[in-house]
Each structure stands twice: as structure tokens, then as C-alpha cells.
PDB file of C-alpha atoms and ligand atoms in Angstrom:
ATOM      1  CA  MET A 167       3.909  13.740   7.816  1.00 91.00           C
ATOM      2  CA  ILE A 168       1.027  13.483  10.283  1.00 90.00           C
ATOM      3  CA  GLY A 169      -0.215  16.897   9.028  1.00 93.00           C
ATOM      4  CA  VAL A 170       0.063  15.749   5.406  1.00 93.00           C
ATOM      5  CA  GLY A 171      -1.826  12.583   6.391  1.00 94.00           C
ATOM      6  CA  ALA A 172      -4.650  14.663   7.896  1.00 94.00           C
ATOM      7  CA  LEU A 173      -4.765  16.831   4.747  1.00 95.00           C
ATOM      8  CA  THR A 174      -4.785  13.682   2.581  1.00 94.00           C
ATOM      9  CA  PHE A 175      -7.619  12.218   4.655  1.00 95.00           C
ATOM     10  CA  PHE A 176      -9.663  15.389   4.173  1.00 93.00           C
ATOM     11  CA  THR A 177      -9.041  15.799   0.421  1.00 95.00           C
ATOM     12  CA  THR A 178      -9.393  12.111  -0.501  1.00 95.00           C
ATOM     13  CA  THR A 179     -12.672  11.935   1.397  1.00 96.00           C
ATOM     14  CA  PHE A 180     -14.085  14.187  -1.328  1.00 95.00           C
ATOM     15  CA  ILE A 181     -11.752  13.506  -4.285  1.00 94.00           C
ATOM     16  CA  LYS A 182     -11.114   9.930  -5.413  1.00 95.00           C
ATOM     17  CA  ALA A 183      -7.404   9.535  -6.181  1.00 95.00           C
ATOM     18  CA  PRO A 184      -7.595   9.157  -9.997  1.00 94.00           C
ATOM     19  CA  TYR A 185      -5.869   5.808 -10.476  1.00 95.00           C
ATOM     20  CA  GLY A 186      -7.047   2.206 -10.708  1.00 93.00           C
ATOM     21  CA  ARG A 187     -10.834   2.066 -11.177  1.00 93.00           C
ATOM     22  CA  TYR A 188     -11.012   5.903 -11.037  1.00 94.00           C
ATOM     23  CA  SER A 189      -8.148   6.351 -13.510  1.00 90.00           C
ATOM     24  CA  THR A 190      -8.550   9.341 -15.826  1.00 84.00           C
ATOM     25  CA  SER A 191      -6.216  11.566 -17.825  1.00 77.00           C
ATOM     26  CA  LYS A 192      -8.605  14.558 -17.606  1.00 86.00           C
ATOM     27  CA  GLY A 193      -6.650  17.219 -15.729  1.00 88.00           C
ATOM     28  CA  TRP A 194      -4.142  14.721 -14.326  1.00 92.00           C
ATOM     29  CA  GLY A 195      -1.673  14.452 -17.227  1.00 93.00           C
ATOM     30  CA  PRO A 196      -0.865  11.620 -19.638  1.00 95.00           C
ATOM     31  CA  LEU A 197      -1.548   8.022 -18.628  1.00 95.00           C
ATOM     32  CA  LEU A 198       1.414   5.733 -17.911  1.00 96.00           C
ATOM     33  CA  PRO A 199       1.378   1.898 -17.976  1.00 95.00           C
ATOM     34  CA  ALA A 200       0.492   0.697 -14.466  1.00 95.00           C
ATOM     35  CA  ARG A 201       3.459  -1.644 -14.091  1.00 95.00           C
ATOM     36  CA  PHE A 202       5.975   1.058 -14.994  1.00 97.00           C
ATOM     37  CA  ALA A 203       4.251   3.628 -12.762  1.00 97.00           C
ATOM     38  CA  TRP A 204       4.216   1.337  -9.697  1.00 98.00           C
ATOM     39  CA  PHE A 205       7.922   0.598 -10.158  1.00 98.00           C
ATOM     40  CA  VAL A 206       8.803   4.295 -10.484  1.00 98.00           C
ATOM     41  CA  MET A 207       6.578   5.385  -7.565  1.00 98.00           C
ATOM     42  CA  GLU A 208       7.660   2.798  -5.022  1.00 98.00           C
ATOM     43  CA  SER A 209      11.354   2.183  -5.752  1.00 98.00           C
ATOM     44  CA  PRO A 210      12.597   5.354  -3.905  1.00 98.00           C
ATOM     45  CA  ASN A 211      11.845   3.494  -0.662  1.00 98.00           C
ATOM     46  CA  LEU A 212      14.360   0.787  -1.589  1.00 98.00           C
ATOM     47  CA  ILE A 213      16.904   3.231  -3.004  1.00 98.00           C
ATOM     48  CA  ALA A 214      16.724   5.404   0.146  1.00 98.00           C
ATOM     49  CA  VAL A 215      17.539   2.426   2.391  1.00 98.00           C
ATOM     50  CA  LEU A 216      20.417   1.351   0.129  1.00 98.00           C
ATOM     51  CA  VAL A 217      21.954   4.836  -0.132  1.00 98.00           C
ATOM     52  CA  ILE A 218      21.693   5.558   3.585  1.00 98.00           C
ATOM     53  CA  GLN A 219      23.054   2.123   4.530  1.00 98.00           C
ATOM     54  CA  ILE A 220      25.981   2.316   2.107  1.00 97.00           C
ATOM     55  CA  HIS A 221      27.021   5.962   2.559  1.00 98.00           C
ATOM     56  CA  TYR A 222      25.662   7.439   5.765  1.00 98.00           C
ATOM     57  CA  ALA A 223      24.880   4.629   8.224  1.00 97.00           C
ATOM     58  CA  ASN A 224      25.672   5.333  11.870  1.00 98.00           C
ATOM     59  CA  PRO A 225      27.885   2.461  13.203  1.00 98.00           C
ATOM     60  CA  LEU A 226      25.693   2.295  16.333  1.00 98.00           C
ATOM     61  CA  CYS A 227      22.581   1.718  14.181  1.00 98.00           C
ATOM     62  CA  ARG A 228      24.425  -0.755  11.978  1.00 97.00           C
ATOM     63  CA  ALA A 229      25.417  -2.802  15.039  1.00 98.00           C
ATOM     64  CA  ALA A 230      21.887  -2.751  16.505  1.00 98.00           C
ATOM     65  CA  PRO A 231      20.009  -6.008  15.673  1.00 98.00           C
ATOM     66  CA  CYS A 232      16.536  -4.424  15.887  1.00 98.00           C
ATOM     67  CA  ASN A 233      17.470  -1.640  13.451  1.00 98.00           C
ATOM     68  CA  ASN A 234      18.655  -4.243  10.935  1.00 98.00           C
ATOM     69  CA  VAL A 235      15.521  -6.378  11.325  1.00 98.00           C
ATOM     70  CA  LEU A 236      13.227  -3.358  10.901  1.00 98.00           C
ATOM     71  CA  LEU A 237      15.117  -2.068   7.863  1.00 98.00           C
ATOM     72  CA  LEU A 238      14.904  -5.565   6.378  1.00 98.00           C
ATOM     73  CA  LEU A 239      11.112  -5.712   6.929  1.00 98.00           C
ATOM     74  CA  PHE A 240      10.679  -2.265   5.343  1.00 98.00           C
ATOM     75  CA  SER A 241      12.850  -3.286   2.365  1.00 98.00           C
ATOM     76  CA  LEU A 242      11.046  -6.629   1.887  1.00 98.00           C
ATOM     77  CA  HIS A 243       7.699  -4.833   1.752  1.00 98.00           C
ATOM     78  CA  TYR A 244       8.989  -2.450  -0.918  1.00 98.00           C
ATOM     79  CA  LEU A 245      10.762  -5.196  -2.845  1.00 98.00           C
ATOM     80  CA  ASN A 246       7.292  -6.677  -3.222  1.00 98.00           C
ATOM     81  CA  ARG A 247       5.527  -3.366  -3.911  1.00 98.00           C
ATOM     82  CA  ALA A 248       8.077  -1.934  -6.380  1.00 98.00           C
ATOM     83  CA  VAL A 249       9.131  -5.103  -8.205  1.00 98.00           C
ATOM     84  CA  LEU A 250       7.091  -8.275  -7.543  1.00 98.00           C
ATOM     85  CA  TYR A 251       3.649  -6.617  -7.359  1.00 97.00           C
ATOM     86  CA  PRO A 252       4.016  -4.823 -10.738  1.00 96.00           C
ATOM     87  CA  LEU A 253       5.399  -8.003 -12.308  1.00 95.00           C
ATOM     88  CA  ARG A 254       2.318  -9.940 -11.169  1.00 93.00           C
ATOM     89  CA  MET A 255      -0.002  -7.185 -12.381  1.00 90.00           C
ATOM     90  CA  ASN A 256      -2.117  -8.029 -15.400  1.00 83.00           C
ATOM     91  CA  ARG A 257      -1.317  -6.129 -18.563  1.00 80.00           C
ATOM     92  CA  ASN A 258      -4.792  -4.640 -18.614  1.00 78.00           C
ATOM     93  CA  ALA A 259      -4.557  -3.065 -15.139  1.00 86.00           C
ATOM     94  CA  SER A 260      -5.769   0.532 -15.323  1.00 90.00           C
ATOM     95  CA  PRO A 261      -3.089   3.056 -16.350  1.00 93.00           C
ATOM     96  CA  MET A 262      -1.755   5.680 -13.925  1.00 96.00           C
ATOM     97  CA  PRO A 263      -1.866   9.450 -14.586  1.00 96.00           C
ATOM     98  CA  ALA A 264       1.616  11.036 -14.636  1.00 96.00           C
ATOM     99  CA  SER A 265       0.700  13.578 -11.924  1.00 96.00           C
ATOM    100  CA  VAL A 266      -0.391  10.817  -9.504  1.00 96.00           C
ATOM    101  CA  THR A 267       2.821   8.919 -10.271  1.00 97.00           C
ATOM    102  CA  LEU A 268       4.858  12.059  -9.526  1.00 98.00           C
ATOM    103  CA  LEU A 269       3.048  12.786  -6.245  1.00 97.00           C
ATOM    104  CA  ALA A 270       3.436   9.185  -5.070  1.00 98.00           C
ATOM    105  CA  PHE A 271       7.108   9.218  -6.163  1.00 98.00           C
ATOM    106  CA  LEU A 272       7.768  12.378  -4.108  1.00 98.00           C
ATOM    107  CA  TYR A 273       5.962  10.934  -1.098  1.00 98.00           C
ATOM    108  CA  CYS A 274       7.986   7.706  -1.333  1.00 98.00           C
ATOM    109  CA  CYS A 275      11.272   9.708  -1.538  1.00 98.00           C
ATOM    110  CA  TRP A 276      10.230  11.574   1.606  1.00 98.00           C
ATOM    111  CA  ASN A 277       9.000   8.538   3.515  1.00 98.00           C
ATOM    112  CA  GLY A 278      11.834   6.267   2.351  1.00 98.00           C
ATOM    113  CA  LEU A 279      14.420   8.818   3.524  1.00 98.00           C
ATOM    114  CA  THR A 280      12.559   9.421   6.796  1.00 98.00           C
ATOM    115  CA  GLN A 281      12.402   5.727   7.733  1.00 98.00           C
ATOM    116  CA  ALA A 282      15.931   4.984   6.442  1.00 98.00           C
ATOM    117  CA  LEU A 283      17.422   7.939   8.358  1.00 98.00           C
ATOM    118  CA  SER A 284      15.470   7.111  11.501  1.00 98.00           C
ATOM    119  CA  LEU A 285      16.605   3.464  11.564  1.00 98.00           C
ATOM    120  CA  GLY A 286      19.997   3.887   9.882  1.00 98.00           C
ATOM    121  CA  VAL A 287      21.363   7.107  11.374  1.00 98.00           C
ATOM    122  CA  VAL A 288      19.348   8.660  14.184  1.00 98.00           C
ATOM    123  CA  ASN A 289      17.729   6.070  16.397  1.00 97.00           C
ATOM    124  CA  ALA A 290      19.969   3.148  17.479  1.00 98.00           C
ATOM    125  CA  LEU A 291      17.650   0.791  19.352  1.00 98.00           C
ATOM    126  CA  PRO A 292      19.228  -0.847  22.420  1.00 98.00           C
ATOM    127  CA  ALA A 293      19.880  -4.605  22.325  1.00 97.00           C
ATOM    128  CA  ALA A 294      17.253  -5.060  25.064  1.00 97.00           C
ATOM    129  CA  HIS A 295      14.595  -3.770  22.645  1.00 98.00           C
ATOM    130  CA  ALA A 296      14.857  -7.111  20.774  1.00 98.00           C
ATOM    131  CA  THR A 297      13.182  -8.944  23.656  1.00 98.00           C
ATOM    132  CA  SER A 298      10.723  -6.175  24.559  1.00 98.00           C
ATOM    133  CA  PRO A 299       6.987  -6.959  24.194  1.00 97.00           C
ATOM    134  CA  GLN A 300       6.455  -4.057  21.765  1.00 97.00           C
ATOM    135  CA  PHE A 301       9.174  -5.270  19.387  1.00 98.00           C
ATOM    136  CA  LEU A 302       8.037  -8.914  19.381  1.00 98.00           C
ATOM    137  CA  LEU A 303       4.352  -8.042  19.163  1.00 98.00           C
ATOM    138  CA  GLY A 304       4.985  -5.369  16.524  1.00 98.00           C
ATOM    139  CA  VAL A 305       6.933  -7.767  14.298  1.00 98.00           C
ATOM    140  CA  CYS A 306       4.165 -10.406  14.602  1.00 98.00           C
ATOM    141  CA  ILE A 307       1.514  -7.785  13.711  1.00 98.00           C
ATOM    142  CA  PHE A 308       3.659  -6.679  10.763  1.00 99.00           C
ATOM    143  CA  PHE A 309       3.850 -10.244   9.382  1.00 98.00           C
ATOM    144  CA  LEU A 310       0.120 -10.793   9.899  1.00 98.00           C
ATOM    145  CA  GLY A 311      -0.649  -7.556   8.011  1.00 98.00           C
ATOM    146  CA  ALA A 312       1.819  -8.394   5.243  1.00 98.00           C
ATOM    147  CA  PHE A 313       0.232 -11.818   4.773  1.00 98.00           C
ATOM    148  CA  ILE A 314      -3.291 -10.337   4.608  1.00 98.00           C
ATOM    149  CA  ASN A 315      -2.080  -7.658   2.178  1.00 98.00           C
ATOM    150  CA  VAL A 316      -0.209  -9.949  -0.221  1.00 98.00           C
ATOM    151  CA  HIS A 317      -2.866 -12.683  -0.129  1.00 98.00           C
ATOM    152  CA  SER A 318      -5.680 -10.187  -0.796  1.00 98.00           C
ATOM    153  CA  ASP A 319      -3.747  -8.365  -3.549  1.00 97.00           C
ATOM    154  CA  ALA A 320      -3.258 -11.772  -5.223  1.00 96.00           C
ATOM    155  CA  LEU A 321      -7.004 -12.533  -5.023  1.00 96.00           C
ATOM    156  CA  LEU A 322      -7.834  -9.161  -6.565  1.00 95.00           C
ATOM    157  CA  GLN A 323      -5.316  -9.559  -9.343  1.00 91.00           C
ATOM    158  CA  ALA A 324      -6.713 -13.009 -10.125  1.00 91.00           C
ATOM    159  CA  LEU A 325     -10.152 -11.428 -10.589  1.00 89.00           C
ATOM    160  CA  ARG A 326      -8.922  -9.293 -13.430  1.00 77.00           C
ATOM    161  CA  HIS A 327     -10.259 -10.627 -16.744  1.00 60.00           C
ATOM    162  CA  GLN A 328      -7.461 -11.193 -19.218  1.00 54.00           C
ATOM    163  CA  PRO A 329      -8.677 -10.928 -22.805  1.00 54.00           C
ATOM    164  CA  PRO A 330      -7.474 -13.918 -24.884  1.00 51.00           C
ATOM    165  CA  GLY A 331      -4.551 -13.323 -27.246  1.00 47.00           C
ATOM    166  CA  ASN A 332      -3.527 -10.137 -25.464  1.00 44.00           C
ATOM    167  CA  LYS A 333       0.003  -9.161 -26.550  1.00 44.00           C
ATOM    168  CA  VAL A 334       2.495  -6.877 -24.798  1.00 37.00           C
ATOM    169  CA  GLY A 335       1.932  -3.284 -25.906  1.00 38.00           C
ATOM    170  CA  SER A 336      -1.348  -4.036 -27.662  1.00 38.00           C
ATOM    171  CA  HIS A 337      -4.434  -1.968 -26.937  1.00 40.00           C
ATOM    172  CA  VAL A 338      -6.525  -3.677 -24.292  1.00 41.00           C
ATOM    173  CA  PRO A 339     -10.080  -2.861 -23.259  1.00 49.00           C
ATOM    174  CA  ARG A 340     -10.720  -1.535 -19.744  1.00 55.00           C
ATOM    175  CA  ALA A 341     -11.301  -4.601 -17.599  1.00 61.00           C
ATOM    176  CA  ALA A 342     -14.433  -5.368 -15.624  1.00 83.00           C
ATOM    177  CA  TYR A 343     -14.538  -5.374 -11.837  1.00 92.00           C
ATOM    178  CA  LYS A 344     -15.965  -8.300  -9.912  1.00 95.00           C
ATOM    179  CA  ILE A 345     -16.976  -8.915  -6.311  1.00 97.00           C
ATOM    180  CA  PRO A 346     -13.923 -10.116  -4.380  1.00 98.00           C
ATOM    181  CA  ARG A 347     -14.814 -13.316  -2.553  1.00 97.00           C
ATOM    182  CA  GLY A 348     -12.986 -15.721  -0.255  1.00 97.00           C
ATOM    183  CA  GLY A 349      -9.805 -15.166   1.744  1.00 98.00           C
ATOM    184  CA  PHE A 350      -9.753 -12.207   4.107  1.00 98.00           C
ATOM    185  CA  PHE A 351     -12.546 -10.435   2.196  1.00 98.00           C
ATOM    186  CA  ASP A 352     -14.994 -12.964   3.682  1.00 98.00           C
ATOM    187  CA  LEU A 353     -13.051 -13.777   6.837  1.00 98.00           C
ATOM    188  CA  LEU A 354     -12.776 -10.127   7.955  1.00 98.00           C
ATOM    189  CA  GLY A 355     -15.962  -8.999   6.214  1.00 98.00           C
ATOM    190  CA  VAL A 356     -14.353  -6.029   4.436  1.00 98.00           C
ATOM    191  CA  SER A 357     -14.392  -4.755   0.847  1.00 98.00           C
ATOM    192  CA  CYS A 358     -10.689  -3.879   0.796  1.00 98.00           C
ATOM    193  CA  ALA A 359      -8.842  -6.605   2.690  1.00 98.00           C
ATOM    194  CA  ASN A 360      -5.591  -5.645   0.922  1.00 98.00           C
ATOM    195  CA  TYR A 361      -5.813  -2.171   2.493  1.00 98.00           C
ATOM    196  CA  THR A 362      -6.742  -3.692   5.888  1.00 98.00           C
ATOM    197  CA  GLY A 363      -3.546  -5.764   5.660  1.00 98.00           C
ATOM    198  CA  GLU A 364      -1.430  -2.735   4.711  1.00 98.00           C
ATOM    199  CA  ILE A 365      -2.820  -0.695   7.618  1.00 98.00           C
ATOM    200  CA  ILE A 366      -2.181  -3.568  10.088  1.00 98.00           C
ATOM    201  CA  GLU A 367       1.314  -4.030   8.645  1.00 98.00           C
ATOM    202  CA  TRP A 368       2.456  -0.435   9.235  1.00 98.00           C
ATOM    203  CA  ALA A 369       0.715  -0.282  12.610  1.00 98.00           C
ATOM    204  CA  GLY A 370       2.828  -3.322  13.601  1.00 98.00           C
ATOM    205  CA  PHE A 371       5.940  -1.631  12.213  1.00 98.00           C
ATOM    206  CA  ALA A 372       5.190   1.466  14.315  1.00 98.00           C
ATOM    207  CA  VAL A 373       4.762  -0.656  17.454  1.00 98.00           C
ATOM    208  CA  ALA A 374       8.033  -2.502  16.755  1.00 98.00           C
ATOM    209  CA  CYS A 375       9.986   0.723  15.999  1.00 98.00           C
ATOM    210  CA  TRP A 376       8.355   2.647  18.874  1.00 97.00           C
ATOM    211  CA  SER A 377       9.275   5.888  17.104  1.00 97.00           C
ATOM    212  CA  VAL A 378       7.526   9.017  15.832  1.00 98.00           C
ATOM    213  CA  PRO A 379       8.578   8.570  12.140  1.00 98.00           C
ATOM    214  CA  ALA A 380       7.132   5.030  12.037  1.00 98.00           C
ATOM    215  CA  LEU A 381       3.952   6.189  13.807  1.00 98.00           C
ATOM    216  CA  ALA A 382       3.603   9.060  11.310  1.00 98.00           C
ATOM    217  CA  PHE A 383       3.916   6.615   8.398  1.00 98.00           C
ATOM    218  CA  ALA A 384       1.296   4.274   9.900  1.00 98.00           C
ATOM    219  CA  LEU A 385      -1.125   7.190  10.395  1.00 98.00           C
ATOM    220  CA  PHE A 386      -0.485   8.475   6.877  1.00 98.00           C
ATOM    221  CA  THR A 387      -1.192   5.016   5.446  1.00 98.00           C
ATOM    222  CA  PHE A 388      -4.499   4.849   7.286  1.00 98.00           C
ATOM    223  CA  CYS A 389      -5.474   8.367   6.116  1.00 98.00           C
ATOM    224  CA  ASN A 390      -4.491   7.625   2.520  1.00 97.00           C
ATOM    225  CA  ILE A 391      -6.063   4.214   1.912  1.00 98.00           C
ATOM    226  CA  GLY A 392      -8.823   4.343   4.527  1.00 98.00           C
ATOM    227  CA  THR A 393     -10.744   6.920   2.500  1.00 98.00           C
ATOM    228  CA  ARG A 394      -9.994   5.068  -0.732  1.00 98.00           C
ATOM    229  CA  ALA A 395     -11.468   1.921   0.823  1.00 98.00           C
ATOM    230  CA  ARG A 396     -14.669   3.871   1.546  1.00 98.00           C
ATOM    231  CA  HIS A 397     -14.893   4.896  -2.139  1.00 98.00           C
ATOM    232  CA  HIS A 398     -14.259   1.284  -3.291  1.00 98.00           C
ATOM    233  CA  HIS A 399     -16.908   0.035  -0.847  1.00 98.00           C
ATOM    234  CA  GLN A 400     -19.471   2.527  -2.177  1.00 98.00           C
ATOM    235  CA  ASN A 401     -18.464   1.638  -5.738  1.00 97.00           C
ATOM    236  CA  TYR A 402     -19.210  -2.059  -5.072  1.00 98.00           C
ATOM    237  CA  LEU A 403     -22.548  -1.215  -3.418  1.00 98.00           C
ATOM    238  CA  ASP A 404     -23.543   0.981  -6.399  1.00 97.00           C
ATOM    239  CA  LYS A 405     -22.467  -1.630  -8.957  1.00 96.00           C
ATOM    240  CA  PHE A 406     -23.585  -4.959  -7.505  1.00 97.00           C
ATOM    241  CA  GLU A 407     -27.098  -5.618  -6.223  1.00 97.00           C
ATOM    242  CA  ASP A 408     -25.939  -8.872  -4.645  1.00 97.00           C
ATOM    243  CA  TYR A 409     -22.970  -7.290  -2.841  1.00 98.00           C
ATOM    244  CA  PRO A 410     -22.527  -8.926   0.621  1.00 97.00           C
ATOM    245  CA  SER A 411     -24.491  -6.636   2.949  1.00 95.00           C
ATOM    246  CA  ASN A 412     -22.474  -7.522   6.058  1.00 95.00           C
ATOM    247  CA  ARG A 413     -19.215  -6.079   4.730  1.00 98.00           C
ATOM    248  CA  LYS A 414     -17.553  -2.883   5.960  1.00 98.00           C
ATOM    249  CA  ALA A 415     -15.028  -0.895   3.904  1.00 98.00           C
ATOM    250  CA  VAL A 416     -11.741  -1.617   5.685  1.00 98.00           C
ATOM    251  CA  ILE A 417     -12.139  -2.066   9.459  1.00 98.00           C
ATOM    252  CA  PRO A 418     -14.084  -5.218  10.364  1.00 98.00           C
ATOM    253  CA  PHE A 419     -17.481  -4.498  12.021  1.00 98.00           C
ATOM    254  CA  LEU A 420     -16.750  -0.762  12.219  1.00 98.00           C
ATOM    255  CA  TRP A 421     -15.906   1.304   9.129  1.00 97.00           C
TER     256      TRP A 421
HETATM  257  P1  LIG B 672      -6.799  -1.777  -5.514  1.00 71.79           P
HETATM  258  O1  LIG B 672      -7.476  -2.690  -4.561  1.00 71.79           O
HETATM  259  O2  LIG B 672      -7.559  -0.600  -6.017  1.00 71.79           O
HETATM  260  O3  LIG B 672      -6.286  -2.612  -6.792  1.00 71.79           O
HETATM  261  C1  LIG B 672      -5.406  -3.696  -6.655  1.00 71.79           C
HETATM  262  C2  LIG B 672      -5.307  -4.472  -7.989  1.00 71.79           C
HETATM  263  O4  LIG B 672      -6.434  -5.332  -8.148  1.00 71.79           O
HETATM  264  C3  LIG B 672      -5.310  -3.588  -9.225  1.00 71.79           C
HETATM  265  O5  LIG B 672      -4.580  -4.250 -10.228  1.00 71.79           O
HETATM  266  C4  LIG B 672      -6.786  -3.521  -9.610  1.00 71.79           C
HETATM  267  O6  LIG B 672      -6.977  -3.235 -10.976  1.00 71.79           O
HETATM  268  C5  LIG B 672      -7.255  -4.915  -9.256  1.00 71.79           C
HETATM  269  N1  LIG B 672      -8.627  -4.947  -8.707  1.00 71.79           N
HETATM  270  C6  LIG B 672      -9.042  -4.328  -7.574  1.00 71.79           C
HETATM  271  N2  LIG B 672     -10.328  -4.609  -7.313  1.00 71.79           N
HETATM  272  C7  LIG B 672     -10.735  -5.427  -8.327  1.00 71.79           C
HETATM  273  C8  LIG B 672     -11.994  -6.070  -8.623  1.00 71.79           C
HETATM  274  N3  LIG B 672     -13.045  -5.918  -7.818  1.00 71.79           N
HETATM  275  N4  LIG B 672     -12.090  -6.826  -9.749  1.00 71.79           N
HETATM  276  C9  LIG B 672     -11.002  -6.977 -10.546  1.00 71.79           C
HETATM  277  N5  LIG B 672      -9.798  -6.402 -10.308  1.00 71.79           N
HETATM  278  C10 LIG B 672      -9.656  -5.638  -9.211  1.00 71.79           C
HETATM  279  O7  LIG B 672      -5.433  -1.307  -4.786  1.00 71.79           O
HETATM  280  P2  LIG B 672      -4.440  -0.088  -5.137  1.00 71.79           P
HETATM  281  O8  LIG B 672      -4.098  -0.177  -6.581  1.00 71.79           O
HETATM  282  O9  LIG B 672      -4.953   1.185  -4.576  1.00 71.79           O
HETATM  283  O10 LIG B 672      -3.186  -0.489  -4.215  1.00 71.79           O
HETATM  284  C11 LIG B 672      -2.377  -1.610  -4.538  1.00 71.79           C
HETATM  285  C12 LIG B 672      -1.533  -1.982  -3.319  1.00 71.79           C
HETATM  286  O11 LIG B 672      -0.730  -0.875  -2.897  1.00 71.79           O
HETATM  287  C13 LIG B 672      -2.373  -2.393  -2.109  1.00 71.79           C
HETATM  288  O12 LIG B 672      -1.772  -3.494  -1.470  1.00 71.79           O
HETATM  289  C14 LIG B 672      -2.326  -1.177  -1.195  1.00 71.79           C
HETATM  290  O13 LIG B 672      -2.425  -1.559   0.162  1.00 71.79           O
HETATM  291  C15 LIG B 672      -0.963  -0.559  -1.537  1.00 71.79           C
HETATM  292  N6  LIG B 672      -0.988   0.895  -1.354  1.00 71.79           N
HETATM  293  C16 LIG B 672      -0.395   1.443  -0.231  1.00 71.79           C
HETATM  294  C17 LIG B 672      -0.466   2.800   0.014  1.00 71.79           C
HETATM  295  C18 LIG B 672       0.119   3.408   1.258  1.00 71.79           C
HETATM  296  O14 LIG B 672      -0.133   4.588   1.546  1.00 71.79           O
HETATM  297  N7  LIG B 672       0.918   2.689   2.045  1.00 71.79           N
HETATM  298  C19 LIG B 672      -1.105   3.707  -0.949  1.00 71.79           C
HETATM  299  C20 LIG B 672      -1.722   3.028  -2.080  1.00 71.79           C
HETATM  300  C21 LIG B 672      -1.647   1.674  -2.257  1.00 71.79           C
HETATM  301  P3  LIG B 672      -7.097  -1.704 -11.461  1.00 71.79           P
HETATM  302  O15 LIG B 672      -5.780  -1.048 -11.131  1.00 71.79           O
HETATM  303  O16 LIG B 672      -7.331  -1.807 -12.911  1.00 71.79           O
HETATM  304  O17 LIG B 672      -8.241  -1.081 -10.700  1.00 71.79           O
END
């Protein structure tokens, strides 16, 4: 997964993943409604945890409090990403090419199974891990990242212009993008505070798990959305003359 992350970092530095503001059907297959695509892409993470817990869980992992807490945090994140986030999405969010949906679906099957197997079958964390500094600190970092991510996603979604009288299934014009202001966009001075939150979240998860699979996922997340944040940042600079000049893309003061 770390190798795939490095490859993703390299390719997405030059190619903008064609969804959201870069959404296009040219060469990437038919366009799917964003809400449906997000549900399909992200739900394997939840299904993997459920299947492993119901059918294959190691009794030692099941009895380990830290494993249960970490699986719960992972599942809560994906309950939001697969179900609540698409439900909150405006109907005129940009559609998702089928090929991107498929790639993300396959990645989520792989990652969901990796994390679910690691915490549900392979790696029973000792009871003492629950009071270790890395577990407590990691969980706090995870919650901080999750809060930044959800709060910033909500600010972005509120920016989306909703044409009046828009009905389900009706054709809607491509929405305009605005400068995100307030919240962690201003506080951290970054263009993509939602990505900053996601990166912090999985870094915290990796610290709390103290395992190679969780570290690989955190690195992959950084490689995948770090480069996308750079494209978004450039996109804002190109589009808005009055874009706040002190902002970085995703890492405050640095990058
Ligand atoms: P974006 O920031 O590109 O978009 C988020 C939502 O806000 C979309 O509905 C988008 O509309 C809308 N939006 C964004 N910017 C503006 C703006 N300036 N004005 C108006 N509307 C705006 O995020 P992604 O879609 O890439 O990702 C969504 C979530 O998924 C994030 O929380 C991200 O962290 C997470 N994610 C995690 C990954 C991982 O590897 N762990 C990978 C990818 C995403 P539109 O779609 O029409 O552009």
C-alpha cells in the first residue's frame, strides 16, 4: 500500500483525479451521480469490518478493548463518508466518472479488508496498550482530525449554490466555486482544510494502532489528497484575484 501511495503521489502530481471540480467523462467512462458514487466507493470499508467481525474475528482481538475502540473509530469515519456525507451533498455536486468510482471502490475493498483483518484477526493489542501514551494521544489526534474534516466539509458543502426550484433527477447546471472562508480554512491558513483534517485523522489512527497497515493507510491518504490539495490551491489562485495570499495548500505554513 505504501508503494501504491508513492505511485499515486507521482501520478496525481501530474494528473488531476477527474472528479469534483475536474470531473469529466472524456476517457474516464460515463458520469454517475455523486451521491450514489460516494456510497458505492466508500461502503466496502464498512462491509469489510462487518464481515470480518461476524465471520472471522479472532477471539483474542474481540476481547481486546483497544481493537474494539479502533474498529469503532474506523467504522464511524466510514459511516459518515459512505452514508451521511453523500446525504448532505447538494444535488448539483459534480458527477463522478465510472472508472474513478471503480478504482476508489477497489481501493476501499483492499484498505477496508486490510484494516479489518489487522484489528479483527491478526493483531490483538494488549490491555496495557489502552493506557499507553501512543494510544491516548493517537485517539485524541484522530478526533481532532475528524472534527476539522467534518467541519470543513460542511463549510464547503454550504458554499455550493443551489439553484431555486431544483428537483430530484432534474438537469442542474454545473455549480460555481467560491473562496472558502472561516473555520479551519482561516484558522490553519490552508485551502483544503477538509483534507488537512483527513490527513491528521489517519495519522492519529496510525499512532493509536501502532501498526504497519494503519501507517500505510495514513501515508496513502497523504499521497492521495496532498497532491489534490495542491491542484485545488492552484485552481483558487488562478480563479480568484483576491484569494488570501497567506494560505498554503494543506499543511499550515509549509505546503
Ligand atoms: P473537495 O474539497 O474537492 O469537495 C468537497 C465538497 O465540497 C464537494 O461537494 C465539492 O463540490 C464542494 N466544494 C469544494 N470546494 C468548493 C468551493 N470552493 N465552492 C463550492 N463548493 C465546493 O473534496 P473531495 O470531494 O475530494 O473529498 C471529499 C471528502 O472525502 C473529504 O473530506 C476528503 O478528505 C475525503 N477523501 C478522502 C480520501 C482518502 O484517501 N482518505 C480520498 C478522497 C477524498 P464538487 O464535488 O462539485 O467539486
